[in-house]
mmCIF file of C-alpha atoms and ligand atoms in Angstrom:
data_model
loop_
_atom_site.group_PDB
_atom_site.id
_atom_site.type_symbol
_atom_site.label_atom_id
_atom_site.label_comp_id
_atom_site.label_asym_id
_atom_site.label_seq_id
_atom_site.Cartn_x
_atom_site.Cartn_y
_atom_site.Cartn_z
ATOM 1 C CA UNK A 1 -6.656 8.449 5.267
ATOM 2 C CA UNK A 2 -4.870 11.757 5.012
ATOM 3 C CA UNK A 3 -3.671 11.259 8.789
ATOM 4 C CA UNK A 4 -1.679 13.580 10.614
ATOM 5 C CA UNK A 5 1.237 12.266 12.434
ATOM 6 C CA UNK A 6 2.326 13.719 15.595
ATOM 7 C CA UNK A 7 5.288 12.418 17.781
ATOM 8 C CA UNK A 8 2.594 11.390 20.321
ATOM 9 C CA UNK A 9 0.748 9.529 17.830
ATOM 10 C CA UNK A 10 3.568 7.666 16.634
ATOM 11 C CA UNK A 11 4.774 6.512 20.069
ATOM 12 C CA UNK A 12 1.164 5.540 21.229
ATOM 13 C CA UNK A 13 0.788 3.656 17.819
ATOM 14 C CA UNK A 14 4.053 1.862 18.290
ATOM 15 C CA UNK A 15 3.373 0.938 22.075
ATOM 16 C CA UNK A 16 0.239 -0.488 20.839
ATOM 17 C CA UNK A 17 1.838 -2.364 18.183
ATOM 18 C CA UNK A 18 4.438 -4.039 20.438
ATOM 19 C CA UNK A 19 1.606 -5.196 22.733
ATOM 20 C CA UNK A 20 -0.409 -6.794 19.955
ATOM 21 C CA UNK A 21 2.548 -8.311 18.250
ATOM 22 C CA UNK A 22 2.898 -10.328 21.515
ATOM 23 C CA UNK A 23 -0.104 -12.216 20.541
ATOM 24 C CA UNK A 24 0.797 -13.197 17.213
ATOM 25 C CA UNK A 25 2.672 -15.471 14.995
ATOM 26 C CA UNK A 26 2.530 -13.929 11.692
ATOM 27 C CA UNK A 27 2.871 -9.964 10.624
ATOM 28 C CA UNK A 28 0.692 -9.239 7.666
ATOM 29 C CA UNK A 29 2.533 -6.481 6.439
ATOM 30 C CA UNK A 30 0.184 -4.395 3.377
ATOM 31 C CA UNK A 31 2.012 -2.238 1.062
ATOM 32 C CA UNK A 32 0.575 -0.277 -1.976
ATOM 33 C CA UNK A 33 2.088 -2.387 -4.974
ATOM 34 C CA UNK A 34 2.603 1.283 -7.000
ATOM 35 C CA UNK A 35 5.114 2.332 -4.345
ATOM 36 C CA UNK A 36 5.939 -0.946 -2.227
ATOM 37 C CA UNK A 37 9.196 0.633 -0.895
ATOM 38 C CA UNK A 38 7.628 4.227 -0.151
ATOM 39 C CA UNK A 39 4.551 2.694 1.458
ATOM 40 C CA UNK A 40 6.201 0.477 4.124
ATOM 41 C CA UNK A 41 7.894 1.588 7.454
ATOM 42 C CA UNK A 42 10.843 -0.211 7.858
ATOM 43 C CA UNK A 43 10.429 -0.076 11.949
ATOM 44 C CA UNK A 44 8.288 -2.979 11.626
ATOM 45 C CA UNK A 45 11.306 -5.109 10.936
ATOM 46 C CA UNK A 46 12.367 -4.230 14.483
ATOM 47 C CA UNK A 47 9.108 -4.246 16.020
ATOM 48 C CA UNK A 48 8.520 -7.426 14.725
ATOM 49 C CA UNK A 49 11.658 -9.375 14.671
ATOM 50 C CA UNK A 50 11.348 -13.086 15.453
ATOM 51 C CA UNK A 51 7.796 -13.219 13.743
ATOM 52 C CA UNK A 52 6.817 -14.775 10.377
ATOM 53 C CA UNK A 53 6.511 -11.902 7.957
ATOM 54 C CA UNK A 54 4.066 -12.095 4.984
ATOM 55 C CA UNK A 55 4.086 -8.484 2.499
ATOM 56 C CA UNK A 56 0.916 -8.101 0.523
ATOM 57 C CA UNK A 57 1.435 -6.068 -2.536
ATOM 58 C CA UNK A 58 -1.981 -4.730 -2.561
ATOM 59 C CA UNK A 59 -3.810 -2.532 -5.326
ATOM 60 C CA UNK A 60 -1.778 -4.755 -7.519
ATOM 61 C CA UNK A 61 -4.830 -4.076 -10.165
ATOM 62 C CA UNK A 62 -3.385 -0.570 -10.202
ATOM 63 C CA UNK A 63 0.285 -1.360 -10.704
ATOM 64 C CA UNK A 64 2.597 -2.536 -13.654
ATOM 65 C CA UNK A 65 2.200 -6.257 -13.750
ATOM 66 C CA UNK A 66 5.660 -6.604 -14.633
ATOM 67 C CA UNK A 67 6.798 -4.436 -11.869
ATOM 68 C CA UNK A 68 4.559 -6.456 -9.437
ATOM 69 C CA UNK A 69 6.566 -9.721 -10.299
ATOM 70 C CA UNK A 70 9.813 -7.990 -9.900
ATOM 71 C CA UNK A 71 8.643 -6.471 -6.453
ATOM 72 C CA UNK A 72 7.444 -10.077 -5.086
ATOM 73 C CA UNK A 73 10.892 -11.511 -6.244
ATOM 74 C CA UNK A 74 12.611 -8.706 -4.479
ATOM 75 C CA UNK A 75 10.846 -9.244 -1.188
ATOM 76 C CA UNK A 76 11.239 -13.271 -1.277
ATOM 77 C CA UNK A 77 14.902 -12.592 -2.012
ATOM 78 C CA UNK A 78 15.041 -10.581 1.295
ATOM 79 C CA UNK A 79 13.383 -13.389 2.962
ATOM 80 C CA UNK A 80 9.827 -12.493 3.162
ATOM 81 C CA UNK A 81 6.880 -14.222 1.839
ATOM 82 C CA UNK A 82 5.220 -11.890 -0.744
ATOM 83 C CA UNK A 83 2.044 -12.076 -2.580
ATOM 84 C CA UNK A 84 0.380 -9.398 -5.074
ATOM 85 C CA UNK A 85 -3.345 -8.788 -4.368
ATOM 86 C CA UNK A 86 -6.456 -6.943 -4.747
ATOM 87 C CA UNK A 87 -7.947 -6.528 -1.322
ATOM 88 C CA UNK A 88 -11.658 -5.601 -2.902
ATOM 89 C CA UNK A 89 -11.576 -9.134 -4.648
ATOM 90 C CA UNK A 90 -11.923 -12.418 -2.787
ATOM 91 C CA UNK A 91 -10.210 -14.264 -5.914
ATOM 92 C CA UNK A 92 -6.891 -13.988 -4.074
ATOM 93 C CA UNK A 93 -7.906 -15.608 -0.763
ATOM 94 C CA UNK A 94 -6.711 -19.038 -1.614
ATOM 95 C CA UNK A 95 -3.373 -17.890 -2.403
ATOM 96 C CA UNK A 96 -2.927 -15.653 0.741
ATOM 97 C CA UNK A 97 -3.996 -18.463 2.827
ATOM 98 C CA UNK A 98 -1.668 -20.897 1.470
ATOM 99 C CA UNK A 99 1.117 -18.600 1.886
ATOM 100 C CA UNK A 100 0.318 -17.866 5.352
ATOM 101 C CA UNK A 101 0.436 -21.572 6.055
ATOM 102 C CA UNK A 102 3.898 -21.662 4.300
ATOM 103 C CA UNK A 103 5.054 -18.665 6.100
ATOM 104 C CA UNK A 104 4.197 -20.308 9.603
ATOM 105 C CA UNK A 105 5.201 -23.981 8.551
ATOM 106 C CA UNK A 106 7.816 -23.930 11.383
ATOM 107 C CA UNK A 107 5.371 -22.807 14.244
ATOM 108 C CA UNK A 108 2.916 -25.422 12.840
ATOM 109 C CA UNK A 109 5.690 -28.076 12.899
ATOM 110 C CA UNK A 110 6.733 -27.242 16.378
ATOM 111 C CA UNK A 111 3.035 -27.547 17.596
ATOM 112 C CA UNK A 112 2.476 -30.848 16.103
ATOM 113 C CA UNK A 113 5.756 -32.232 17.755
ATOM 114 C CA UNK A 114 4.378 -30.729 20.933
ATOM 115 C CA UNK A 115 0.991 -32.765 20.256
ATOM 116 C CA UNK A 116 -0.817 -29.268 19.870
ATOM 117 C CA UNK A 117 -3.284 -30.069 17.148
ATOM 118 C CA UNK A 118 -5.499 -27.616 15.343
ATOM 119 C CA UNK A 119 -4.296 -24.347 17.072
ATOM 120 C CA UNK A 120 -4.727 -21.685 14.546
ATOM 121 C CA UNK A 121 -2.071 -19.341 13.291
ATOM 122 C CA UNK A 122 -2.599 -15.991 14.655
ATOM 123 C CA UNK A 123 -1.996 -12.931 12.657
ATOM 124 C CA UNK A 124 -2.346 -9.231 12.466
ATOM 125 C CA UNK A 125 -2.630 -6.807 9.632
ATOM 126 C CA UNK A 126 -0.323 -3.793 9.478
ATOM 127 C CA UNK A 127 0.608 -0.963 7.235
ATOM 128 C CA UNK A 128 0.576 2.797 6.616
ATOM 129 C CA UNK A 129 -2.906 4.556 6.206
ATOM 130 C CA UNK A 130 -4.830 4.111 2.943
ATOM 131 C CA UNK A 131 -2.882 0.944 1.854
ATOM 132 C CA UNK A 132 -6.075 -1.187 1.962
ATOM 133 C CA UNK A 133 -5.870 -2.616 5.619
ATOM 134 C CA UNK A 134 -9.573 -2.620 6.278
ATOM 135 C CA UNK A 135 -10.394 -3.620 3.029
ATOM 136 C CA UNK A 136 -8.505 -6.682 3.416
ATOM 137 C CA UNK A 137 -9.822 -7.412 6.775
ATOM 138 C CA UNK A 138 -13.558 -6.856 5.310
ATOM 139 C CA UNK A 139 -12.835 -9.041 2.246
ATOM 140 C CA UNK A 140 -10.821 -11.823 3.930
ATOM 141 C CA UNK A 141 -12.632 -11.897 7.186
ATOM 142 C CA UNK A 142 -15.645 -9.956 6.634
ATOM 143 C CA UNK A 143 -19.349 -11.316 6.673
ATOM 144 C CA UNK A 144 -18.349 -14.990 6.522
ATOM 145 C CA UNK A 145 -15.879 -14.547 9.436
ATOM 146 C CA UNK A 146 -16.814 -16.068 12.653
ATOM 147 C CA UNK A 147 -15.792 -13.823 15.439
ATOM 148 C CA UNK A 148 -14.011 -15.814 18.094
ATOM 149 C CA UNK A 149 -14.815 -13.791 21.148
ATOM 150 C CA UNK A 150 -12.248 -12.090 23.557
ATOM 151 C CA UNK A 151 -9.553 -14.457 24.861
ATOM 152 C CA UNK A 152 -7.640 -13.856 27.841
ATOM 153 C CA UNK A 153 -4.572 -11.674 27.157
ATOM 154 C CA UNK A 154 -6.443 -9.849 24.153
ATOM 155 C CA UNK A 155 -6.376 -6.188 24.771
ATOM 156 C CA UNK A 156 -10.230 -5.306 25.462
ATOM 157 C CA UNK A 157 -12.548 -4.508 22.467
ATOM 158 C CA UNK A 158 -10.168 -6.670 20.212
ATOM 159 C CA UNK A 159 -11.354 -9.502 18.805
ATOM 160 C CA UNK A 160 -9.940 -12.296 16.698
ATOM 161 C CA UNK A 161 -11.872 -13.191 13.326
ATOM 162 C CA UNK A 162 -11.300 -16.612 11.834
ATOM 163 C CA UNK A 163 -10.097 -16.671 8.379
ATOM 164 C CA UNK A 164 -10.513 -20.609 8.153
ATOM 165 C CA UNK A 165 -9.698 -23.047 10.584
ATOM 166 C CA UNK A 166 -6.138 -22.616 10.521
ATOM 167 C CA UNK A 167 -5.849 -18.987 10.682
ATOM 168 C CA UNK A 168 -7.308 -15.957 13.146
ATOM 169 C CA UNK A 169 -6.581 -12.496 12.524
ATOM 170 C CA UNK A 170 -6.881 -9.781 14.783
ATOM 171 C CA UNK A 171 -9.760 -7.518 13.902
ATOM 172 C CA UNK A 172 -8.157 -4.179 14.189
ATOM 173 C CA UNK A 173 -5.049 -3.335 12.007
ATOM 174 C CA UNK A 174 -1.981 -1.814 13.342
ATOM 175 C CA UNK A 175 -1.388 1.429 12.081
ATOM 176 C CA UNK A 176 2.387 2.183 10.734
ATOM 177 C CA UNK A 177 3.385 5.862 10.296
ATOM 178 C CA UNK A 178 4.942 6.879 6.920
ATOM 179 C CA UNK A 179 8.590 7.774 6.772
ATOM 180 C CA UNK A 180 8.066 11.298 5.670
ATOM 181 C CA UNK A 181 11.153 12.585 6.684
ATOM 182 C CA UNK A 182 12.326 11.172 3.312
ATOM 183 C CA UNK A 183 11.279 13.697 0.729
ATOM 184 C CA UNK A 184 10.970 11.240 -1.930
ATOM 185 C CA UNK A 185 8.782 9.175 0.064
ATOM 186 C CA UNK A 186 6.612 12.092 0.750
ATOM 187 C CA UNK A 187 6.312 12.762 -3.032
ATOM 188 C CA UNK A 188 5.361 9.189 -3.709
ATOM 189 C CA UNK A 189 2.728 8.829 -1.212
ATOM 190 C CA UNK A 190 1.138 12.092 -2.261
ATOM 191 C CA UNK A 191 1.290 10.785 -5.783
ATOM 192 C CA UNK A 192 -1.045 7.868 -4.891
ATOM 193 C CA UNK A 193 -3.095 10.350 -2.851
ATOM 194 C CA UNK A 194 -2.062 9.266 0.796
ATOM 195 C CA UNK A 195 -1.029 12.610 1.809
ATOM 196 C CA UNK A 196 -3.249 15.471 1.536
ATOM 197 C CA UNK A 197 -2.837 17.475 -1.889
ATOM 198 C CA UNK A 198 -2.556 21.044 -0.135
ATOM 199 C CA UNK A 199 0.498 19.528 1.726
ATOM 200 C CA UNK A 200 2.284 19.006 -1.887
ATOM 201 C CA UNK A 201 1.510 21.393 -4.770
ATOM 202 C CA UNK A 202 -1.012 19.607 -6.891
ATOM 203 C CA UNK A 203 0.647 21.169 -10.224
ATOM 204 C CA UNK A 204 3.912 20.294 -9.048
ATOM 205 C CA UNK A 205 2.899 16.574 -8.558
ATOM 206 C CA UNK A 206 1.205 16.460 -11.853
ATOM 207 C CA UNK A 207 4.249 17.862 -13.679
ATOM 208 C CA UNK A 208 6.365 15.268 -12.154
ATOM 209 C CA UNK A 209 3.793 12.479 -13.127
ATOM 210 C CA UNK A 210 3.756 13.714 -16.778
ATOM 211 C CA UNK A 211 7.488 13.632 -16.906
ATOM 212 C CA UNK A 212 7.314 10.236 -15.123
ATOM 213 C CA UNK A 213 4.942 8.723 -17.678
ATOM 214 C CA UNK A 214 6.482 10.206 -20.741
ATOM 215 C CA UNK A 215 9.685 8.332 -19.445
ATOM 216 C CA UNK A 216 8.486 5.191 -18.151
ATOM 217 C CA UNK A 217 4.957 4.597 -19.782
ATOM 218 C CA UNK A 218 5.401 6.079 -23.338
ATOM 219 C CA UNK A 219 1.862 6.217 -24.907
ATOM 220 C CA UNK A 220 -0.113 6.568 -21.589
ATOM 221 C CA UNK A 221 -0.662 10.144 -22.083
ATOM 222 C CA UNK A 222 -1.219 10.209 -25.764
ATOM 223 C CA UNK A 223 -3.677 7.291 -25.313
ATOM 224 C CA UNK A 224 -5.860 8.947 -22.750
ATOM 225 C CA UNK A 225 -5.844 12.401 -23.702
ATOM 226 C CA UNK A 226 -5.056 12.618 -27.290
ATOM 227 C CA UNK A 227 -2.452 15.053 -27.212
ATOM 228 C CA UNK A 228 1.063 15.101 -28.193
ATOM 229 C CA UNK A 229 3.912 14.871 -25.450
ATOM 230 C CA UNK A 230 6.316 16.921 -26.968
ATOM 231 C CA UNK A 231 7.932 20.136 -25.414
ATOM 232 C CA UNK A 232 8.019 21.166 -21.666
ATOM 233 C CA UNK A 233 5.950 19.328 -19.105
ATOM 234 C CA UNK A 234 3.944 22.389 -18.575
ATOM 235 C CA UNK A 235 2.907 22.493 -22.179
ATOM 236 C CA UNK A 236 1.621 18.853 -22.211
ATOM 237 C CA UNK A 237 -0.395 20.042 -19.090
ATOM 238 C CA UNK A 238 -1.844 22.908 -21.278
ATOM 239 C CA UNK A 239 -2.892 20.688 -23.945
ATOM 240 C CA UNK A 240 -4.536 18.339 -21.617
ATOM 241 C CA UNK A 241 -6.398 21.465 -20.115
ATOM 242 C CA UNK A 242 -7.534 22.401 -23.344
ATOM 243 C CA UNK A 243 -8.702 19.091 -24.286
ATOM 244 C CA UNK A 244 -10.511 18.700 -21.140
ATOM 245 C CA UNK A 245 -12.145 22.152 -20.906
ATOM 246 C CA UNK A 246 -9.906 23.385 -18.188
ATOM 247 C CA UNK A 247 -10.521 27.028 -18.837
ATOM 248 C CA UNK A 248 -11.238 29.924 -16.267
ATOM 249 C CA UNK A 249 -14.023 32.286 -17.004
ATOM 250 C CA UNK A 250 -11.541 34.797 -18.290
ATOM 251 C CA UNK A 251 -10.356 32.258 -20.768
ATOM 252 C CA UNK A 252 -7.223 31.613 -19.120
ATOM 253 C CA UNK A 253 -5.639 27.853 -18.807
ATOM 254 C CA UNK A 254 -7.191 26.783 -15.348
ATOM 255 C CA UNK A 255 -3.730 24.475 -14.477
ATOM 256 C CA UNK A 256 -4.972 23.666 -11.036
ATOM 257 C CA UNK A 257 -8.032 21.971 -12.375
ATOM 258 C CA UNK A 258 -6.140 19.875 -15.038
ATOM 259 C CA UNK A 259 -3.635 19.122 -12.423
ATOM 260 C CA UNK A 260 -6.074 17.688 -10.228
ATOM 261 C CA UNK A 261 -7.778 15.995 -13.381
ATOM 262 C CA UNK A 262 -4.638 14.048 -13.975
ATOM 263 C CA UNK A 263 -4.104 12.989 -10.555
ATOM 264 C CA UNK A 264 -7.298 11.895 -10.061
ATOM 265 C CA UNK A 265 -7.172 9.642 -13.283
ATOM 266 C CA UNK A 266 -3.765 8.424 -12.531
ATOM 267 C CA UNK A 267 -4.794 7.493 -8.885
ATOM 268 C CA UNK A 268 -7.917 5.349 -10.090
ATOM 269 C CA UNK A 269 -6.010 3.795 -12.808
ATOM 270 C CA UNK A 270 -7.431 5.616 -15.809
ATOM 271 C CA UNK A 271 -3.924 6.387 -16.974
ATOM 272 C CA UNK A 272 -3.142 2.651 -16.861
ATOM 273 C CA UNK A 273 -1.245 0.093 -14.870
ATOM 274 C CA UNK A 274 1.701 2.465 -13.094
ATOM 275 C CA UNK A 275 4.340 1.655 -10.871
ATOM 276 C CA UNK A 276 6.385 4.579 -9.392
ATOM 277 C CA UNK A 277 9.390 2.908 -8.216
ATOM 278 C CA UNK A 278 11.410 -0.561 -8.831
ATOM 279 C CA UNK A 279 13.599 -2.691 -6.913
ATOM 280 C CA UNK A 280 16.364 -1.850 -8.947
ATOM 281 C CA UNK A 281 16.206 1.964 -8.343
ATOM 282 C CA UNK A 282 14.633 2.878 -11.554
ATOM 283 C CA UNK A 283 12.363 6.064 -11.058
ATOM 284 C CA UNK A 284 14.935 7.443 -8.493
ATOM 285 C CA UNK A 285 16.108 10.100 -10.983
ATOM 286 C CA UNK A 286 12.608 11.304 -11.263
ATOM 287 C CA UNK A 287 11.862 11.989 -7.696
HETATM 288 P P1 LIG B 301 -6.656 1.439 5.401
HETATM 289 O O1 LIG B 301 -6.458 2.908 5.651
HETATM 290 O O2 LIG B 301 -5.224 0.971 5.047
HETATM 291 O O3 LIG B 301 -7.557 0.703 6.119
HETATM 292 O O4 LIG B 301 -7.372 1.512 3.776
HETATM 293 P P2 LIG B 301 -8.794 1.162 3.131
HETATM 294 O O5 LIG B 301 -8.933 -0.079 3.328
HETATM 295 O O6 LIG B 301 -9.809 2.131 3.838
HETATM 296 O O7 LIG B 301 -8.638 1.473 1.792
HETATM 297 C C1 LIG B 301 -8.113 2.763 1.187
HETATM 298 C C2 LIG B 301 -8.857 2.948 -0.284
HETATM 299 O O8 LIG B 301 -8.293 1.915 -1.250
HETATM 300 C C3 LIG B 301 -10.220 2.515 -0.350
HETATM 301 O O9 LIG B 301 -10.888 3.651 -1.317
HETATM 302 C C4 LIG B 301 -10.399 1.319 -0.924
HETATM 303 O O10 LIG B 301 -11.520 0.773 -1.688
HETATM 304 C C5 LIG B 301 -9.072 1.153 -1.881
HETATM 305 N N1 LIG B 301 -8.790 -0.232 -2.095
HETATM 306 C C6 LIG B 301 -8.272 -0.961 -1.049
HETATM 307 N N2 LIG B 301 -7.761 -2.019 -1.795
HETATM 308 C C7 LIG B 301 -7.603 -1.728 -2.897
HETATM 309 C C8 LIG B 301 -7.207 -2.502 -4.039
HETATM 310 O O11 LIG B 301 -6.709 -3.798 -3.741
HETATM 311 N N3 LIG B 301 -7.294 -2.157 -5.481
HETATM 312 C C9 LIG B 301 -8.019 -0.692 -5.403
HETATM 313 N N4 LIG B 301 -8.022 -0.222 -6.686
HETATM 314 N N5 LIG B 301 -8.478 0.083 -4.491
HETATM 315 C C10 LIG B 301 -8.344 -0.437 -3.018
#
């Protein structure tokens, strides 16, 4: 979390990923369902060409259910397999496992024709920091998982963990670097708390958030804070500050504290299930 990337890190991460990807059949790419585009790094399409692809929209419990559906359809239309999950919760396992087998159908069929039976599909989890890679591996392969031991060709220290008799997962995820060069991407990653708050001004972020919620999730602010959302965004923040007692000793409004409160409540889902970008480009005008 709150990773700092330098060109050297990126080169190293990319080289490691290219090595690991040689060992696998399927790339399980984890994204954040609240920002499915901004939490991707399209370089993976190049690094992972010729591999089966599954995109998991994780933290779908925090995202707008309708938007989850649109994004899943969007990725399917692009030729990926896609499923929405909450990686903390085992209830999605069956669906993910079925989708893995579906995604690797051709490989399984090829094996069968060659007379190779019961060779598990090998997969690797990748994604930018904080999307839930470790949580996913723990939930899906955690306690019950049998470590299958080092195999020839596997980078030392890496292990395969068994999801079930048909699927094995590399125990360490591949870390992709975010596309921060794009300012909109940076802002959205800051919104979900994946970039240090001191890089982007938290008051600015909270004002953008207030505008976004007013426009796309009418009622969310009123419902949570019981304040009017009329007027300028900064007036709304002031009302929230008063309501929640964000007042300095000298009786001035503590905007920074109120802003941190709003962002914290958004990030933990207390402002409702909110998605910050849509496949049809809705949300772009707010960036
Ligand atoms: P990684 O950096 O990609 O390995 O991300 P982590 O697995 O460390 O997860 C980052 C944070 O997101 C942790 O606080 C997790 O508890 C939380 N998290 C992961 N998956 C989910 C999810 O599906 N829903 C919610 N609400 N939180 C999640």
